[in-house]
Amino acid sequence: SHGVEDAGRKQQDILEEMEKTLQQMGEIDGCSQGRARALMLKGKALNVIPDYNPKAEELLAKAVKLDPELVEAWNQLGETYWKKGDITAAHTCFSGALGHRKNKVSLQNLSMVLRQLRVESTEQHAQNVMDSVRQAKLAVQMDVRDGRSWYILGNAYLSLFFNTGQNPSISQQALSAYGQAEKVDPTASCNPDLHLNRATLHKYEENYTEALEGFSRAAALDPAWPEPRLRQQQLLDFLERLTSLLENKGKVKVKKLQSMLGSLRPSQLGPCGDGQYQGSSGQKVALEHRLLSALQPGVNTGAVVLGRVVFSLTTDEKVPFTFGLADSKGPCFAVTVYNMVQSWGVLIGDSVAIPEPHLRHHHVQHQGKSFSFPGIRVETPLLLVVNGKMQGPGTQAAATVAYRAQSE
């Protein structure tokens, strides 16, 4: 109902509407059932602001005590506990509400809190994430026209993606759910969290233009929220630094660069050069050594490239580890390595062989800025041969993601 230029006034407008609503409600007396509902409505009105309100908790706690069957009061009370930081109590409220009546709001909220419950093991967290997806699916099934349910399902898939080995099909399910949220509910397009979470996934997938657009849109929709603008600037800084280093081959002096590249030897291919490389099918295959400039877009099956590291690029987010790779001819290529432990890395001058490299020519445009560069994506350091040696299992770690889940 408002243009994006009014987004900065949203919280103040809501606060004014809340005060107006509370004045209109006044004091409502009546039977215990009517009183429970009156208390619930007052608590609900106080609960529209994003911060915890102790008065809302007090009113809603009285409401459920007077009428334990009042499902909406349980849902609202769960939200106050959630804002308070008591995730366990919130989980109890949403589960209890479902015990009284199956409803999409409890399912939506339960899906969210399941991913935030403190657990003792990664296995239990993974199980909670799976259960989170199941609850979100049930909410969608109850009302396929509810954009919030689709959005929460997208977030559940997003968590599943980062907790179960980054399966591309799960990534697509998350993007599809976000798209469906916008399709069935125009208000979903005004949800800054949706744009931030989807942009986070696009960035991981190296869809940089879409990521920048998403961060920008989230920032416009919630000007008081610093996270989207910070993420956008971090990505722009990364792309600017990366393209500059690639163009200058890490600013390595010509003589030193010639010496580095001239000392590349077939022996540095390690298992990739002697027919001992184990392909995705599990069979050992012989790989053909190719120059970086001879690679084709997509996965270069049956090929291996060998080059020297001419720079590495670190960011606050740590993932991915990014470095520049050059060989005896042609330009320098960006290499992004995912799922590595923070202690892993390569040094300038190291030789790196990449079997069956996945090449993508990036062309990024955003707000008058453009970046173009060739990039090779490596899903795990276990695939790399560094200085003639395969990397051990201790170099791999699971990726994690952070997003503003409470206000999903």
CSV table of C-alpha atoms in Angstrom, one decimal:
chain,number,residue,atom,x,y,z
A,1,SER,CA,0.0,0.0,0.0
A,2,HIS,CA,3.1,2.3,0.1
A,3,GLY,CA,5.9,3.1,-2.3
A,4,VAL,CA,9.4,2.0,-1.5
A,5,GLU,CA,10.3,5.6,-0.9
A,6,ASP,CA,8.2,5.4,2.3
A,7,ALA,CA,10.0,2.3,3.6
A,8,GLY,CA,12.1,4.4,6.1
A,9,ARG,CA,8.8,5.4,7.9
A,10,LYS,CA,7.4,1.9,8.1
A,11,GLN,CA,8.2,1.2,11.8
A,12,GLN,CA,7.0,4.7,12.9
A,13,ASP,CA,3.8,4.2,10.9
A,14,ILE,CA,3.2,0.8,12.5
A,15,LEU,CA,3.8,2.2,16.0
A,16,GLU,CA,1.3,5.0,15.4
A,17,GLU,CA,-1.3,2.5,14.1
A,18,MET,CA,-0.6,0.3,17.2
A,19,GLU,CA,-1.3,3.2,19.6
A,20,LYS,CA,-4.5,4.1,17.6
A,21,THR,CA,-5.7,0.5,17.7
A,22,LEU,CA,-5.1,0.2,21.5
A,23,GLN,CA,-7.1,3.4,22.1
A,24,GLN,CA,-10.0,2.2,20.0
A,25,MET,CA,-10.1,-1.1,21.8
A,26,GLY,CA,-10.4,0.5,25.2
A,27,GLU,CA,-11.4,-1.6,28.1
A,28,ILE,CA,-13.5,-4.7,27.1
A,29,ASP,CA,-15.1,-6.7,29.8
A,30,GLY,CA,-17.3,-9.8,29.6
A,31,CYS,CA,-17.3,-13.5,30.2
A,32,SER,CA,-14.0,-15.3,30.6
A,33,GLN,CA,-14.1,-16.4,26.9
A,34,GLY,CA,-14.7,-12.9,25.7
A,35,ARG,CA,-12.1,-11.6,28.1
A,36,ALA,CA,-9.5,-14.1,26.9
A,37,ARG,CA,-10.0,-12.9,23.4
A,38,ALA,CA,-9.9,-9.2,24.4
A,39,LEU,CA,-6.5,-9.9,26.2
A,40,MET,CA,-5.3,-11.7,23.1
A,41,LEU,CA,-6.2,-8.9,20.8
A,42,LYS,CA,-4.4,-6.3,23.0
A,43,GLY,CA,-1.4,-8.6,23.2
A,44,LYS,CA,-1.5,-9.1,19.5
A,45,ALA,CA,-1.6,-5.3,18.9
A,46,LEU,CA,1.4,-4.8,21.1
A,47,ASN,CA,3.2,-7.6,19.3
A,48,VAL,CA,3.2,-5.9,15.9
A,49,ILE,CA,6.5,-4.2,16.6
A,50,PRO,CA,9.7,-6.2,16.1
A,51,ASP,CA,11.0,-5.8,19.6
A,52,TYR,CA,10.0,-7.9,22.7
A,53,ASN,CA,7.2,-6.2,24.7
A,54,PRO,CA,6.8,-7.6,28.3
A,55,LYS,CA,3.2,-6.2,28.5
A,56,ALA,CA,2.3,-8.3,25.4
A,57,GLU,CA,3.7,-11.4,27.1
A,58,GLU,CA,1.7,-10.7,30.3
A,59,LEU,CA,-1.6,-10.2,28.4
A,60,LEU,CA,-1.1,-13.2,26.2
A,61,ALA,CA,-0.1,-15.5,29.1
A,62,LYS,CA,-3.3,-14.4,30.8
A,63,ALA,CA,-5.3,-15.1,27.7
A,64,VAL,CA,-4.1,-18.7,27.3
A,65,LYS,CA,-4.7,-19.3,31.0
A,66,LEU,CA,-8.3,-18.2,30.7
A,67,ASP,CA,-8.9,-20.1,27.4
A,68,PRO,CA,-6.3,-22.8,26.7
A,69,GLU,CA,-8.1,-23.5,23.4
A,70,LEU,CA,-7.4,-20.1,22.0
A,71,VAL,CA,-4.8,-21.1,19.3
A,72,GLU,CA,-4.1,-17.5,18.1
A,73,ALA,CA,-3.1,-16.5,21.6
A,74,TRP,CA,-0.7,-19.5,21.8
A,75,ASN,CA,0.8,-18.4,18.5
A,76,GLN,CA,1.2,-14.8,19.6
A,77,LEU,CA,2.7,-15.8,23.0
A,78,GLY,CA,5.2,-18.0,21.1
A,79,GLU,CA,6.2,-15.0,19.1
A,80,THR,CA,6.8,-12.9,22.2
A,81,TYR,CA,9.0,-15.6,23.7
A,82,TRP,CA,10.8,-15.8,20.4
A,83,LYS,CA,11.5,-12.1,20.5
A,84,LYS,CA,12.6,-12.4,24.1
A,85,GLY,CA,15.2,-15.0,23.0
A,86,ASP,CA,13.5,-18.0,24.7
A,87,ILE,CA,13.4,-20.3,21.7
A,88,THR,CA,12.5,-23.4,23.8
A,89,ALA,CA,9.4,-21.7,25.3
A,90,ALA,CA,8.4,-20.5,21.8
A,91,HIS,CA,8.7,-24.0,20.4
A,92,THR,CA,6.5,-25.2,23.3
A,93,CYS,CA,3.8,-22.6,22.5
A,94,PHE,CA,3.7,-23.4,18.7
A,95,SER,CA,3.7,-27.2,19.3
A,96,GLY,CA,0.9,-26.7,22.0
A,97,ALA,CA,-1.2,-24.7,19.6
A,98,LEU,CA,-1.0,-27.5,17.0
A,99,GLY,CA,-2.1,-29.9,19.7
A,100,HIS,CA,-5.3,-27.9,20.0
A,101,ARG,CA,-5.9,-27.4,16.2
A,102,LYS,CA,-3.8,-27.8,13.1
A,103,ASN,CA,-3.2,-24.3,11.6
A,104,LYS,CA,-0.8,-22.8,9.1
A,105,VAL,CA,0.6,-20.1,11.4
A,106,SER,CA,1.8,-22.6,14.0
A,107,LEU,CA,3.3,-24.7,11.3
A,108,GLN,CA,5.1,-21.7,9.8
A,109,ASN,CA,6.5,-20.6,13.2
A,110,LEU,CA,7.4,-24.1,14.2
A,111,SER,CA,9.4,-24.5,11.0
A,112,MET,CA,11.4,-21.4,11.9
A,113,VAL,CA,12.1,-22.1,15.5
A,114,LEU,CA,13.2,-25.7,14.8
A,115,ARG,CA,16.2,-24.3,13.0
A,116,GLN,CA,17.1,-22.1,16.0
A,117,LEU,CA,16.8,-24.6,18.8
A,118,ARG,CA,20.0,-25.2,20.7
A,119,VAL,CA,21.1,-28.8,20.3
A,120,GLU,CA,24.0,-30.8,21.5
A,121,SER,CA,25.0,-32.3,18.1
A,122,THR,CA,25.2,-31.4,14.5
A,123,GLU,CA,23.2,-34.6,13.8
A,124,GLN,CA,20.3,-33.3,15.9
A,125,HIS,CA,20.5,-29.9,14.2
A,126,ALA,CA,20.4,-31.6,10.8
A,127,GLN,CA,17.3,-33.6,12.0
A,128,ASN,CA,15.6,-30.4,13.1
A,129,VAL,CA,16.3,-28.8,9.7
A,130,MET,CA,14.7,-31.8,8.0
A,131,ASP,CA,11.7,-31.5,10.3
A,132,SER,CA,11.6,-27.7,9.6
A,133,VAL,CA,11.2,-28.5,5.9
A,134,ARG,CA,8.4,-31.0,6.7
A,135,GLN,CA,6.5,-28.4,8.8
A,136,ALA,CA,6.8,-25.7,6.1
A,137,LYS,CA,5.5,-28.2,3.5
A,138,LEU,CA,2.5,-28.9,5.7
A,139,ALA,CA,1.8,-25.1,6.0
A,140,VAL,CA,1.9,-24.8,2.2
A,141,GLN,CA,-0.5,-27.7,1.8
A,142,MET,CA,-3.0,-26.0,4.1
A,143,ASP,CA,-3.0,-22.9,1.9
A,144,VAL,CA,-1.1,-22.8,-1.3
A,145,ARG,CA,-2.0,-19.1,-1.8
A,146,ASP,CA,-0.2,-18.0,1.4
A,147,GLY,CA,3.1,-16.3,0.3
A,148,ARG,CA,4.5,-16.5,3.8
A,149,SER,CA,4.3,-20.3,3.9
A,150,TRP,CA,6.1,-20.5,0.5
A,151,TYR,CA,8.7,-18.0,1.8
A,152,ILE,CA,9.3,-20.0,5.0
A,153,LEU,CA,9.6,-23.2,2.9
A,154,GLY,CA,12.3,-21.4,0.8
A,155,ASN,CA,14.2,-20.6,4.0
A,156,ALA,CA,13.9,-24.2,5.2
A,157,TYR,CA,15.3,-25.4,1.9
A,158,LEU,CA,18.1,-22.8,2.2
A,159,SER,CA,19.1,-24.2,5.6
A,160,LEU,CA,18.8,-27.7,4.3
A,161,PHE,CA,21.1,-26.8,1.4
A,162,PHE,CA,23.8,-25.5,3.7
A,163,ASN,CA,23.5,-28.4,6.1
A,164,THR,CA,23.5,-31.3,3.8
A,165,GLY,CA,26.4,-30.9,1.3
A,166,GLN,CA,25.0,-28.2,-1.0
A,167,ASN,CA,22.9,-30.4,-3.3
A,168,PRO,CA,22.0,-28.2,-6.4
A,169,SER,CA,18.5,-29.6,-6.5
A,170,ILE,CA,17.8,-28.3,-3.0
A,171,SER,CA,19.1,-24.9,-4.1
A,172,GLN,CA,16.7,-24.9,-6.9
A,173,GLN,CA,13.8,-25.9,-4.6
A,174,ALA,CA,14.6,-22.9,-2.4
A,175,LEU,CA,14.7,-20.5,-5.3
A,176,SER,CA,11.5,-22.0,-6.6
A,177,ALA,CA,9.7,-21.6,-3.3
A,178,TYR,CA,10.8,-17.9,-3.1
A,179,GLY,CA,9.5,-17.4,-6.6
A,180,GLN,CA,6.2,-19.0,-5.8
A,181,ALA,CA,5.9,-16.8,-2.7
A,182,GLU,CA,6.1,-13.7,-4.9
A,183,LYS,CA,3.8,-15.2,-7.5
A,184,VAL,CA,0.9,-16.0,-5.2
A,185,ASP,CA,1.3,-13.1,-2.8
A,186,PRO,CA,2.3,-9.6,-4.1
A,187,THR,CA,3.2,-8.6,-0.5
A,188,ALA,CA,6.0,-11.1,-0.5
A,189,SER,CA,7.9,-8.9,-3.0
A,190,CYS,CA,8.0,-6.3,-0.3
A,191,ASN,CA,9.7,-8.6,2.2
A,192,PRO,CA,13.3,-7.5,2.6
A,193,ASP,CA,14.2,-10.8,4.3
A,194,LEU,CA,13.1,-12.8,1.2
A,195,HIS,CA,15.4,-10.7,-1.0
A,196,LEU,CA,18.3,-11.0,1.4
A,197,ASN,CA,18.0,-14.7,1.8
A,198,ARG,CA,17.6,-15.4,-1.9
A,199,ALA,CA,20.6,-13.1,-2.6
A,200,THR,CA,22.7,-15.0,-0.1
A,201,LEU,CA,21.9,-18.2,-2.1
A,202,HIS,CA,22.6,-16.4,-5.4
A,203,LYS,CA,26.0,-15.2,-4.1
A,204,TYR,CA,26.9,-18.8,-3.1
A,205,GLU,CA,25.9,-20.0,-6.6
A,206,GLU,CA,28.0,-17.2,-8.0
A,207,ASN,CA,25.1,-15.5,-9.7
A,208,TYR,CA,26.6,-12.2,-8.7
A,209,THR,CA,24.3,-9.8,-10.6
A,210,GLU,CA,21.2,-11.4,-9.1
A,211,ALA,CA,22.8,-11.4,-5.6
A,212,LEU,CA,23.6,-7.6,-5.9
A,213,GLU,CA,20.1,-6.9,-7.1
A,214,GLY,CA,18.7,-8.8,-4.1
A,215,PHE,CA,20.8,-7.1,-1.5
A,216,SER,CA,20.0,-3.7,-3.1
A,217,ARG,CA,16.2,-4.4,-3.0
A,218,ALA,CA,16.4,-5.6,0.6
A,219,ALA,CA,18.2,-2.4,1.6
A,220,ALA,CA,15.6,-0.3,-0.2
A,221,LEU,CA,12.7,-2.0,1.5
A,222,ASP,CA,14.3,-1.7,5.0
A,223,PRO,CA,16.6,1.3,5.1
A,224,ALA,CA,17.2,0.9,8.9
A,225,TRP,CA,18.5,-2.6,8.5
A,226,PRO,CA,22.3,-2.4,7.8
A,227,GLU,CA,22.9,-6.0,6.8
A,228,PRO,CA,21.7,-5.9,3.1
A,229,ARG,CA,23.7,-2.7,2.4
A,230,LEU,CA,26.8,-4.2,4.1
A,231,ARG,CA,26.5,-7.5,2.1
A,232,GLN,CA,26.0,-5.5,-1.2
A,233,GLN,CA,29.1,-3.4,-0.5
A,234,GLN,CA,31.2,-6.5,0.5
A,235,LEU,CA,30.3,-8.2,-2.7
A,236,LEU,CA,31.1,-5.1,-4.8
A,237,ASP,CA,34.4,-4.7,-3.0
A,238,PHE,CA,35.2,-8.4,-3.6
A,239,LEU,CA,34.5,-8.1,-7.3
A,240,GLU,CA,36.5,-4.9,-7.7
A,241,ARG,CA,39.5,-6.3,-5.9
A,242,LEU,CA,39.3,-9.6,-7.8
A,243,THR,CA,39.0,-8.2,-11.3
A,244,SER,CA,41.9,-5.8,-10.5
A,245,LEU,CA,44.2,-8.6,-9.3
A,246,LEU,CA,43.3,-10.8,-12.2
A,247,GLU,CA,44.1,-8.0,-14.7
A,248,ASN,CA,47.4,-7.4,-13.1
A,249,LYS,CA,48.2,-11.1,-12.4
A,250,GLY,CA,48.4,-10.3,-8.7
A,251,LYS,CA,50.9,-7.5,-9.4
A,252,VAL,CA,53.7,-10.1,-9.5
A,253,LYS,CA,56.8,-8.6,-11.2
A,254,VAL,CA,57.3,-9.8,-14.8
A,255,LYS,CA,60.6,-11.5,-14.2
A,256,LYS,CA,59.3,-13.4,-11.1
A,257,LEU,CA,56.2,-14.4,-13.0
A,258,GLN,CA,58.1,-15.8,-15.9
A,259,SER,CA,60.3,-17.8,-13.5
A,260,MET,CA,57.2,-19.1,-11.6
A,261,LEU,CA,55.4,-20.2,-14.8
A,262,GLY,CA,58.5,-21.5,-16.5
A,263,SER,CA,59.1,-24.0,-13.7
A,264,LEU,CA,55.8,-25.8,-14.1
A,265,ARG,CA,56.3,-29.5,-14.6
A,266,PRO,CA,54.0,-32.5,-15.5
A,267,SER,CA,55.0,-34.1,-12.2
A,268,GLN,CA,53.1,-31.4,-10.4
A,269,LEU,CA,49.9,-32.9,-11.8
A,270,GLY,CA,50.3,-35.7,-9.3
A,271,PRO,CA,47.5,-38.3,-9.6
A,272,CYS,CA,45.9,-36.3,-12.3
A,273,GLY,CA,48.9,-36.9,-14.6
A,274,ASP,CA,49.5,-40.6,-14.3
A,275,GLY,CA,46.0,-42.0,-14.9
A,276,GLN,CA,45.2,-42.4,-11.2
A,277,TYR,CA,42.6,-39.7,-11.0
A,278,GLN,CA,39.3,-41.1,-9.8
A,279,GLY,CA,36.4,-39.5,-11.6
A,280,SER,CA,32.8,-38.9,-10.4
A,281,SER,CA,31.8,-42.4,-11.6
A,282,GLY,CA,34.4,-43.9,-9.2
A,283,GLN,CA,36.5,-45.2,-12.1
A,284,LYS,CA,40.2,-44.2,-12.6
A,285,VAL,CA,40.6,-42.1,-15.7
A,286,ALA,CA,43.4,-40.5,-17.7
A,287,LEU,CA,43.1,-36.7,-17.9
A,288,GLU,CA,44.4,-34.6,-20.8
A,289,HIS,CA,46.5,-31.6,-19.7
A,290,ARG,CA,45.1,-28.4,-21.2
A,291,LEU,CA,46.0,-24.7,-20.9
A,292,LEU,CA,43.5,-22.5,-19.1
A,293,SER,CA,42.8,-20.6,-22.3
A,294,ALA,CA,41.7,-23.9,-24.0
A,295,LEU,CA,38.9,-24.5,-21.5
A,296,GLN,CA,35.3,-24.4,-22.6
A,297,PRO,CA,32.4,-23.0,-20.4
A,298,GLY,CA,30.9,-25.7,-18.2
A,299,VAL,CA,32.5,-28.9,-16.9
A,300,ASN,CA,35.6,-29.8,-18.9
A,301,THR,CA,35.3,-33.6,-18.7
A,302,GLY,CA,38.6,-35.5,-19.2
A,303,ALA,CA,40.8,-32.4,-18.8
A,304,VAL,CA,43.1,-31.1,-16.1
A,305,VAL,CA,44.7,-27.6,-15.9
A,306,LEU,CA,47.9,-26.7,-14.1
A,307,GLY,CA,49.1,-23.3,-13.0
A,308,ARG,CA,50.7,-21.2,-10.4
A,309,VAL,CA,49.0,-19.2,-7.7
A,310,VAL,CA,49.7,-15.5,-8.3
A,311,PHE,CA,47.5,-14.1,-5.5
A,312,SER,CA,44.9,-15.0,-2.9
A,313,LEU,CA,41.9,-12.9,-1.9
A,314,THR,CA,40.6,-13.1,1.6
A,315,THR,CA,37.2,-11.7,2.8
A,316,ASP,CA,35.5,-11.3,6.1
A,317,GLU,CA,33.1,-14.1,5.2
A,318,LYS,CA,36.0,-16.6,4.7
A,319,VAL,CA,34.0,-18.7,2.2
A,320,PRO,CA,34.9,-19.2,-0.6
A,321,PHE,CA,38.7,-19.2,-0.6
A,322,THR,CA,39.6,-17.3,-3.8
A,323,PHE,CA,42.9,-17.2,-5.6
A,324,GLY,CA,44.3,-16.3,-9.1
A,325,LEU,CA,45.7,-19.1,-11.2
A,326,ALA,CA,48.0,-18.5,-14.2
A,327,ASP,CA,49.8,-20.8,-16.6
A,328,SER,CA,52.4,-20.2,-19.4
A,329,LYS,CA,49.9,-18.6,-21.8
A,330,GLY,CA,46.8,-16.4,-21.6
A,331,PRO,CA,45.0,-14.5,-18.9
A,332,CYS,CA,44.8,-15.2,-15.2
A,333,PHE,CA,41.7,-17.2,-14.0
A,334,ALA,CA,39.8,-16.8,-10.7
A,335,VAL,CA,39.5,-20.0,-8.7
A,336,THR,CA,36.9,-20.2,-5.9
A,337,VAL,CA,37.1,-23.1,-3.4
A,338,TYR,CA,34.2,-24.0,-1.2
A,339,ASN,CA,33.7,-26.2,1.9
A,340,MET,CA,37.3,-25.8,3.2
A,341,VAL,CA,38.4,-25.5,6.8
A,342,GLN,CA,39.4,-22.0,7.7
A,343,SER,CA,43.0,-23.0,8.1
A,344,TRP,CA,43.3,-24.3,4.5
A,345,GLY,CA,44.7,-22.1,1.8
A,346,VAL,CA,47.3,-21.9,-1.0
A,347,LEU,CA,50.3,-19.6,-1.2
A,348,ILE,CA,51.7,-17.4,-4.0
A,349,GLY,CA,53.9,-19.6,-6.0
A,350,ASP,CA,52.2,-22.9,-5.2
A,351,SER,CA,51.4,-25.1,-8.2
A,352,VAL,CA,47.7,-26.1,-8.4
A,353,ALA,CA,46.2,-28.8,-10.7
A,354,ILE,CA,42.4,-28.8,-11.1
A,355,PRO,CA,40.8,-31.9,-12.6
A,356,GLU,CA,37.7,-31.5,-14.8
A,357,PRO,CA,37.5,-27.8,-14.1
A,358,HIS,CA,34.1,-26.1,-14.2
A,359,LEU,CA,34.5,-22.8,-16.1
A,360,ARG,CA,32.2,-19.9,-16.1
A,361,HIS,CA,32.7,-16.5,-17.8
A,362,HIS,CA,31.2,-14.0,-15.4
A,363,HIS,CA,29.6,-10.8,-16.7
A,364,VAL,CA,28.3,-8.7,-13.8
A,365,GLN,CA,26.5,-5.4,-14.1
A,366,HIS,CA,25.0,-3.4,-11.2
A,367,GLN,CA,24.3,0.3,-10.7
A,368,GLY,CA,26.6,1.4,-13.4
A,369,LYS,CA,29.4,-0.9,-12.5
A,370,SER,CA,30.5,-3.9,-14.6
A,371,PHE,CA,32.9,-6.8,-14.0
A,372,SER,CA,33.9,-9.5,-16.4
A,373,PHE,CA,36.3,-12.4,-15.6
A,374,PRO,CA,36.8,-16.2,-16.1
A,375,GLY,CA,36.2,-18.2,-13.0
A,376,ILE,CA,36.7,-21.9,-12.0
A,377,ARG,CA,34.5,-23.1,-9.2
A,378,VAL,CA,35.8,-26.0,-7.0
A,379,GLU,CA,33.3,-27.5,-4.6
A,380,THR,CA,35.9,-28.9,-2.2
A,381,PRO,CA,39.7,-28.7,-1.7
A,382,LEU,CA,39.8,-32.5,-1.9
A,383,LEU,CA,39.6,-32.1,-5.7
A,384,LEU,CA,42.8,-30.1,-5.9
A,385,VAL,CA,46.4,-31.2,-6.3
A,386,VAL,CA,48.7,-28.6,-4.6
A,387,ASN,CA,52.4,-28.9,-5.3
A,388,GLY,CA,51.9,-32.4,-6.7
A,389,LYS,CA,49.9,-33.7,-3.7
A,390,MET,CA,46.2,-34.4,-3.2
A,391,GLN,CA,44.5,-32.6,-0.3
A,392,GLY,CA,43.6,-34.7,2.7
A,393,PRO,CA,40.1,-35.1,4.3
A,394,GLY,CA,41.0,-32.7,7.1
A,395,THR,CA,40.9,-29.8,4.6
A,396,GLN,CA,37.1,-30.0,4.1
A,397,ALA,CA,34.5,-28.5,6.2
A,398,ALA,CA,30.7,-27.9,5.9
A,399,ALA,CA,29.6,-24.4,4.9
A,400,THR,CA,27.2,-22.4,7.1
A,401,VAL,CA,25.0,-19.5,6.4
A,402,ALA,CA,23.6,-16.7,8.6
A,403,TYR,CA,20.4,-14.8,7.9
A,404,ARG,CA,17.8,-12.9,9.9
A,405,ALA,CA,15.6,-15.9,10.6
A,406,GLN,CA,13.5,-14.6,13.5
A,407,SER,CA,11.5,-12.2,11.3
A,408,GLU,CA,11.0,-14.7,8.4
